[in-house]
Amino acid sequence: MSTLGMVDLQVNGFGGIDFNKDDLTAEELDHALTAMLATGVTRCLPTIITAHTECLRARLRALDSAICNSRLGPVMIDGIHIEGPFLSAKDGYAGCHPKDAMRLPSIENFDYLTEGLRTPIAMMTLAPEHDGSTQFIRELVSRGTTVSLGHTRATRDQILQAIEAGATMSTHLGNGIAHMLEKNNNPLFAQLGEDRLIAGLIADGVHVPPYMLQSWIRAKQASRVALVTDATAAAATRPGTYTLGDVTIERGTDGIVREPGSPYLAGSGVTLDQCVRNIMNWHGYDLATAFCMARNTPLSVLGKSAIPSVGDIAECVFWQQHDAQWHVTGARIGNWQVHINS
């Protein structure tokens, strides 16, 4: 069976390559994108996380240069996702983002960070409780950037204000959030119950337990769920140590990615095709429904159609069923193709 390709809106790295490097090369990016293509992903948003201003600016420039000078970057990358630095630095919300590098939202700072980039900033994740967030969101949306809410302790009213300003997505909903929450007025329920927000969900069974994931998909409805990986350099590779920006991360033999010596998660090692299989196995969704969460909904977040238009680059993913599960056996985008020995 063949389908169009899947779309991952949040990828920090892949196949041993960290996108959050000061010196990322086009060759390294092509290696990561080839590995991603082998999992059925034909389009993605490489994601840069919080760092101090000059470091973040350098990493964005390195990523932009790698995209423009690579073979697969121009055909597989729809833009850059910046996750931070306008996030909550409070305990339980910051995750593995460096707290001392977080700051208030500022168009001037955003413009400085992104000055001269040839690749568009397709998505920006921020915490809307900060002063100036509403105007900041309006300005980004007017420029064509999708605004997503994440790593936030915002109240329901603050989340509604962000939505009114143009925010349309929740970044890895249920993660980057404290374990102990006020029963009623908390950022998780406020986002789950809001139909104007698409929920990005990591279906690896670790970031969100399967039984909770089912409840959240039911709350949002499948058409408002975008499966994401939050993948790191530790995805689609062997157990060992890798990097996520300035942070050392470790993929264990269980496939879970953590900060070494701690129980804290640091991105994931999951692939998008595995996320699709997971929700089919756990909750009985058919391939068509699961596939929509991995392609149609992510593209709608970016304001793009899931159906190719005349002149679009050809893409195709081949699936084969064995052991009662669907697996990617090959993929193609433009002149580039991979084949997986099953």
Short mmCIF file of C-alpha atoms in Angstrom, two decimals:
data_model
loop_
_atom_site.label_atom_id
_atom_site.label_comp_id
_atom_site.label_asym_id
_atom_site.label_seq_id
_atom_site.Cartn_x
_atom_site.Cartn_y
_atom_site.Cartn_z
CA MET A 1 0.00 0.00 0.00
CA SER A 2 1.22 3.52 -0.71
CA THR A 3 0.36 6.85 0.88
CA LEU A 4 1.64 10.38 0.86
CA GLY A 5 4.29 11.25 3.44
CA MET A 6 3.88 12.10 7.10
CA VAL A 7 4.70 15.49 8.62
CA ASP A 8 6.54 16.01 11.93
CA LEU A 9 6.19 19.49 13.44
CA GLN A 10 8.75 19.00 16.23
CA VAL A 11 12.12 17.37 15.56
CA ASN A 12 15.15 18.46 17.61
CA GLY A 13 17.44 15.98 15.88
CA PHE A 14 17.45 12.54 14.32
CA GLY A 15 19.65 9.59 13.49
CA GLY A 16 22.54 10.70 15.71
CA ILE A 17 22.45 14.32 14.51
CA ASP A 18 21.54 17.19 16.86
CA PHE A 19 19.97 20.13 15.04
CA ASN A 20 20.85 22.36 18.02
CA LYS A 21 24.50 22.72 17.06
CA ASP A 22 26.55 25.83 16.35
CA ASP A 23 28.25 24.03 13.44
CA LEU A 24 25.58 21.81 11.89
CA THR A 25 26.60 20.90 8.33
CA ALA A 26 24.57 20.18 5.22
CA GLU A 27 25.97 16.65 5.15
CA GLU A 28 24.84 16.00 8.72
CA LEU A 29 21.39 17.36 7.96
CA ASP A 30 21.09 15.13 4.88
CA HIS A 31 22.05 12.12 7.00
CA ALA A 32 19.29 12.94 9.51
CA LEU A 33 16.68 13.65 6.84
CA THR A 34 17.48 10.42 4.98
CA ALA A 35 16.95 8.51 8.23
CA MET A 36 13.69 10.39 8.76
CA LEU A 37 12.53 9.65 5.23
CA ALA A 38 13.05 5.95 5.98
CA THR A 39 10.35 6.27 8.67
CA GLY A 40 7.81 7.71 6.23
CA VAL A 41 8.28 11.39 7.10
CA THR A 42 8.60 13.52 3.97
CA ARG A 43 8.23 16.96 5.59
CA CYS A 44 9.27 18.32 8.96
CA LEU A 45 10.09 21.35 11.09
CA PRO A 46 13.59 21.07 12.61
CA THR A 47 13.27 22.47 16.11
CA ILE A 48 15.69 24.71 17.98
CA ILE A 49 15.26 24.95 21.75
CA THR A 50 16.03 27.68 24.29
CA ALA A 51 19.56 29.05 24.50
CA HIS A 52 21.19 32.38 25.34
CA THR A 53 20.68 35.00 22.62
CA GLU A 54 24.01 34.79 20.78
CA CYS A 55 24.09 31.00 21.00
CA LEU A 56 20.51 30.70 19.75
CA ARG A 57 21.22 33.11 16.90
CA ALA A 58 24.30 31.08 15.90
CA ARG A 59 22.36 27.81 15.95
CA LEU A 60 19.57 29.24 13.83
CA ARG A 61 22.10 30.49 11.31
CA ALA A 62 23.88 27.12 11.22
CA LEU A 63 20.59 25.29 10.69
CA ASP A 64 19.51 27.75 7.98
CA SER A 65 22.82 27.33 6.14
CA ALA A 66 22.60 23.54 6.40
CA ILE A 67 19.05 23.56 5.02
CA CYS A 68 19.90 25.78 2.07
CA ASN A 69 23.05 23.86 1.16
CA SER A 70 21.74 20.33 1.65
CA ARG A 71 20.09 18.09 -0.91
CA LEU A 72 17.01 17.14 1.12
CA GLY A 73 16.53 20.30 3.19
CA PRO A 74 14.85 22.37 0.46
CA VAL A 75 12.34 19.59 -0.33
CA MET A 76 11.66 18.15 3.13
CA ILE A 77 11.74 21.20 5.41
CA ASP A 78 8.75 23.53 5.54
CA GLY A 79 10.39 25.93 7.98
CA ILE A 80 12.01 26.12 11.40
CA HIS A 81 10.26 25.61 14.74
CA ILE A 82 11.69 27.70 17.60
CA GLU A 83 10.73 26.27 20.99
CA GLY A 84 11.71 29.03 23.38
CA PRO A 85 13.22 31.19 24.76
CA PHE A 86 9.88 32.79 25.73
CA LEU A 87 8.84 29.93 28.02
CA SER A 88 8.13 29.50 31.73
CA ALA A 89 11.25 29.15 33.86
CA LYS A 90 9.25 27.81 36.80
CA ASP A 91 10.10 24.38 38.20
CA GLY A 92 8.09 21.67 36.48
CA TYR A 93 7.50 23.74 33.34
CA ALA A 94 10.97 24.43 31.97
CA GLY A 95 11.82 20.79 31.24
CA CYS A 96 15.39 20.48 29.95
CA HIS A 97 15.37 24.08 28.66
CA PRO A 98 17.97 26.26 30.42
CA LYS A 99 16.04 28.50 32.81
CA ASP A 100 18.63 31.28 32.85
CA ALA A 101 18.28 31.73 29.07
CA MET A 102 14.52 32.37 29.15
CA ARG A 103 13.20 35.88 28.69
CA LEU A 104 10.09 37.93 28.05
CA PRO A 105 8.67 37.92 24.51
CA SER A 106 10.08 40.68 22.36
CA ILE A 107 9.72 41.33 18.65
CA GLU A 108 13.06 43.11 18.74
CA ASN A 109 14.72 40.02 20.19
CA PHE A 110 12.91 37.74 17.75
CA ASP A 111 14.02 39.90 14.81
CA TYR A 112 17.61 39.87 16.04
CA LEU A 113 17.57 36.09 16.42
CA THR A 114 16.14 35.51 12.95
CA GLU A 115 17.88 38.32 11.04
CA GLY A 116 19.05 37.22 7.61
CA LEU A 117 17.58 33.72 7.72
CA ARG A 118 16.44 32.35 4.36
CA THR A 119 14.32 29.60 5.89
CA PRO A 120 11.01 30.87 7.35
CA ILE A 121 10.15 30.50 11.02
CA ALA A 122 7.11 28.29 10.52
CA MET A 123 6.29 27.80 14.21
CA MET A 124 7.07 29.44 17.53
CA THR A 125 6.36 27.83 20.90
CA LEU A 126 5.88 30.23 23.81
CA ALA A 127 4.27 30.58 27.24
CA PRO A 128 1.45 33.15 26.96
CA GLU A 129 1.43 34.26 30.61
CA HIS A 130 4.31 36.69 30.06
CA ASP A 131 3.67 40.41 29.75
CA GLY A 132 3.54 41.43 26.10
CA SER A 133 2.57 37.97 24.86
CA THR A 134 -0.69 38.99 23.21
CA GLN A 135 0.86 41.64 20.98
CA PHE A 136 3.82 39.37 20.27
CA ILE A 137 1.51 36.57 19.12
CA ARG A 138 -0.46 38.94 16.90
CA GLU A 139 2.71 40.17 15.24
CA LEU A 140 4.07 36.68 14.58
CA VAL A 141 0.76 35.47 13.17
CA SER A 142 0.60 38.51 10.87
CA ARG A 143 3.97 37.42 9.49
CA GLY A 144 2.75 33.89 8.78
CA THR A 145 4.28 32.11 11.78
CA THR A 146 2.14 29.54 13.58
CA VAL A 147 2.10 30.18 17.34
CA SER A 148 1.93 27.18 19.66
CA LEU A 149 1.55 27.20 23.45
CA GLY A 150 3.95 25.15 25.54
CA HIS A 151 6.04 25.00 28.71
CA THR A 152 3.38 27.21 30.20
CA ARG A 153 1.66 27.71 33.56
CA ALA A 154 -0.90 30.10 32.06
CA THR A 155 -4.38 30.46 33.45
CA ARG A 156 -7.42 29.72 31.34
CA ASP A 157 -7.98 33.44 30.74
CA GLN A 158 -4.40 33.89 29.55
CA ILE A 159 -4.75 30.93 27.21
CA LEU A 160 -8.01 32.33 25.81
CA GLN A 161 -6.29 35.69 25.23
CA ALA A 162 -3.51 33.90 23.35
CA ILE A 163 -6.06 32.10 21.18
CA GLU A 164 -7.87 35.34 20.43
CA ALA A 165 -4.50 36.78 19.38
CA GLY A 166 -3.99 33.89 16.95
CA ALA A 167 -2.38 30.91 18.75
CA THR A 168 -3.59 27.67 17.16
CA MET A 169 -1.63 24.78 18.67
CA SER A 170 -0.41 23.19 21.90
CA THR A 171 3.18 21.93 21.87
CA HIS A 172 3.56 18.35 23.23
CA LEU A 173 0.45 18.82 25.38
CA GLY A 174 0.76 17.25 28.83
CA ASN A 175 4.55 17.66 28.88
CA GLY A 176 6.57 20.67 29.98
CA ILE A 177 4.05 20.97 32.81
CA ALA A 178 4.19 20.44 36.58
CA HIS A 179 3.00 17.15 38.06
CA MET A 180 0.89 18.94 40.68
CA LEU A 181 -1.77 21.27 39.25
CA GLU A 182 -4.66 23.30 40.61
CA LYS A 183 -7.74 21.12 40.13
CA ASN A 184 -9.80 23.37 37.84
CA ASN A 185 -7.83 26.35 36.56
CA ASN A 186 -4.77 24.77 34.99
CA PRO A 187 -3.10 24.97 31.57
CA LEU A 188 -3.69 21.31 30.69
CA PHE A 189 -7.48 21.28 31.00
CA ALA A 190 -7.76 24.79 29.55
CA GLN A 191 -6.02 23.61 26.36
CA LEU A 192 -7.70 20.21 26.20
CA GLY A 193 -11.15 21.79 26.29
CA GLU A 194 -10.44 24.44 23.68
CA ASP A 195 -11.51 23.41 20.17
CA ARG A 196 -9.49 26.20 18.55
CA LEU A 197 -6.22 24.56 19.60
CA ILE A 198 -4.71 21.57 17.82
CA ALA A 199 -3.01 19.28 20.35
CA GLY A 200 0.48 18.07 19.57
CA LEU A 201 0.79 14.67 21.29
CA ILE A 202 3.84 12.40 21.67
CA ALA A 203 2.49 8.86 21.33
CA ASP A 204 5.52 6.99 22.65
CA GLY A 205 3.86 5.61 25.78
CA VAL A 206 6.39 7.44 27.95
CA HIS A 207 5.63 11.14 27.71
CA VAL A 208 1.92 10.38 28.10
CA PRO A 209 0.70 6.97 29.33
CA PRO A 210 -1.47 5.22 26.73
CA TYR A 211 -4.65 5.36 28.86
CA MET A 212 -4.25 9.12 29.31
CA LEU A 213 -3.49 9.58 25.63
CA GLN A 214 -6.78 7.91 24.74
CA SER A 215 -8.69 10.25 27.06
CA TRP A 216 -6.98 13.28 25.57
CA ILE A 217 -7.62 12.21 21.98
CA ARG A 218 -11.28 11.73 22.89
CA ALA A 219 -11.34 15.19 24.47
CA LYS A 220 -9.81 16.85 21.40
CA GLN A 221 -11.27 14.44 18.79
CA ALA A 222 -8.90 12.81 16.33
CA SER A 223 -9.23 15.66 13.82
CA ARG A 224 -7.68 18.08 16.36
CA VAL A 225 -4.64 15.91 17.17
CA ALA A 226 -1.24 16.21 15.50
CA LEU A 227 1.11 13.37 16.33
CA VAL A 228 4.64 14.66 16.96
CA THR A 229 7.84 12.94 18.04
CA ASP A 230 9.86 15.66 19.82
CA ALA A 231 12.67 13.49 18.47
CA THR A 232 16.29 14.13 19.37
CA ALA A 233 19.61 12.94 17.99
CA ALA A 234 18.86 9.74 19.93
CA ALA A 235 15.99 8.82 17.59
CA ALA A 236 16.45 5.99 15.07
CA THR A 237 19.83 5.07 16.48
CA ARG A 238 21.51 2.93 19.13
CA PRO A 239 21.52 3.33 22.91
CA GLY A 240 24.20 5.76 24.05
CA THR A 241 24.88 9.42 24.83
CA TYR A 242 23.98 12.29 22.51
CA THR A 243 23.39 16.03 22.81
CA LEU A 244 20.40 18.34 22.80
CA GLY A 245 21.99 21.74 22.55
CA ASP A 246 24.15 22.15 25.65
CA VAL A 247 22.54 19.19 27.41
CA THR A 248 23.95 15.66 27.36
CA ILE A 249 21.17 13.14 26.86
CA GLU A 250 21.15 9.38 26.98
CA ARG A 251 19.10 6.80 25.09
CA GLY A 252 18.69 3.78 27.31
CA THR A 253 18.27 0.19 26.23
CA ASP A 254 14.55 0.76 26.83
CA GLY A 255 14.56 3.40 24.08
CA ILE A 256 13.72 6.21 26.51
CA VAL A 257 15.77 9.42 26.31
CA ARG A 258 16.69 11.05 29.61
CA GLU A 259 19.26 13.33 31.14
CA PRO A 260 21.95 10.88 32.36
CA GLY A 261 21.53 9.81 35.95
CA SER A 262 18.10 11.39 36.28
CA PRO A 263 14.50 10.33 35.70
CA TYR A 264 13.79 13.45 33.64
CA LEU A 265 12.87 13.03 29.98
CA ALA A 266 14.86 14.96 27.38
CA GLY A 267 12.94 14.79 24.13
CA SER A 268 12.29 11.35 22.70
CA GLY A 269 13.75 8.51 20.68
CA VAL A 270 10.49 7.61 18.97
CA THR A 271 9.75 7.81 15.23
CA LEU A 272 6.49 9.00 13.70
CA ASP A 273 5.65 5.66 12.09
CA GLN A 274 5.96 4.06 15.53
CA CYS A 275 3.58 6.68 16.95
CA VAL A 276 1.08 5.70 14.26
CA ARG A 277 1.44 2.01 15.11
CA ASN A 278 1.13 2.77 18.81
CA ILE A 279 -2.24 4.48 18.67
CA MET A 280 -3.54 1.77 16.35
CA ASN A 281 -2.38 -0.96 18.74
CA TRP A 282 -3.43 0.77 21.95
CA HIS A 283 -6.74 2.29 20.95
CA GLY A 284 -7.95 0.51 17.81
CA TYR A 285 -7.66 3.41 15.38
CA ASP A 286 -7.44 2.38 11.75
CA LEU A 287 -4.49 3.41 9.59
CA ALA A 288 -6.49 6.09 7.79
CA THR A 289 -7.39 7.87 11.04
CA ALA A 290 -3.92 7.54 12.54
CA PHE A 291 -2.35 8.71 9.29
CA CYS A 292 -4.49 11.86 9.29
CA MET A 293 -3.06 12.71 12.73
CA ALA A 294 0.42 12.34 11.24
CA ARG A 295 -0.16 14.28 8.02
CA ASN A 296 -3.46 16.08 7.46
CA THR A 297 -3.72 17.79 10.83
CA PRO A 298 -0.06 18.86 11.02
CA LEU A 299 -0.34 20.40 7.57
CA SER A 300 -3.55 22.20 8.53
CA VAL A 301 -1.67 23.79 11.45
CA LEU A 302 0.74 25.25 8.90
CA GLY A 303 -2.12 26.42 6.70
CA LYS A 304 -1.29 23.86 4.02
CA SER A 305 -3.48 21.38 2.18
CA ALA A 306 -2.97 17.65 2.72
CA ILE A 307 -3.73 17.11 -0.98
CA PRO A 308 -0.85 17.95 -3.34
CA SER A 309 -1.35 20.59 -6.00
CA VAL A 310 -0.10 20.56 -9.57
CA GLY A 311 3.60 21.34 -9.50
CA ASP A 312 4.22 20.08 -5.95
CA ILE A 313 7.19 17.78 -5.40
CA ALA A 314 6.15 14.14 -5.77
CA GLU A 315 6.16 12.12 -2.57
CA CYS A 316 5.20 8.56 -1.74
CA VAL A 317 5.52 6.20 1.21
CA PHE A 318 5.18 2.43 0.85
CA TRP A 319 3.70 0.36 3.68
CA GLN A 320 3.51 -3.37 4.18
CA GLN A 321 1.61 -5.28 6.82
CA HIS A 322 3.39 -8.00 8.75
CA ASP A 323 2.92 -9.29 12.27
CA ALA A 324 -0.50 -7.59 12.06
CA GLN A 325 1.13 -4.16 11.96
CA TRP A 326 1.85 -1.64 9.22
CA HIS A 327 5.54 -0.89 8.58
CA VAL A 328 7.21 1.53 6.17
CA THR A 329 9.17 -0.36 3.51
CA GLY A 330 10.24 2.58 1.37
CA ALA A 331 9.73 6.26 0.72
CA ARG A 332 10.39 8.83 -1.95
CA ILE A 333 10.35 12.59 -2.27
CA GLY A 334 11.38 14.20 -5.52
CA ASN A 335 14.43 12.36 -6.85
CA TRP A 336 15.35 10.96 -3.45
CA GLN A 337 14.20 7.56 -2.29
CA VAL A 338 15.02 5.00 0.38
CA HIS A 339 14.20 1.33 0.62
CA ILE A 340 13.98 -0.57 3.89
CA ASN A 341 14.71 -4.27 4.00
CA SER A 342 11.88 -5.86 5.97
#
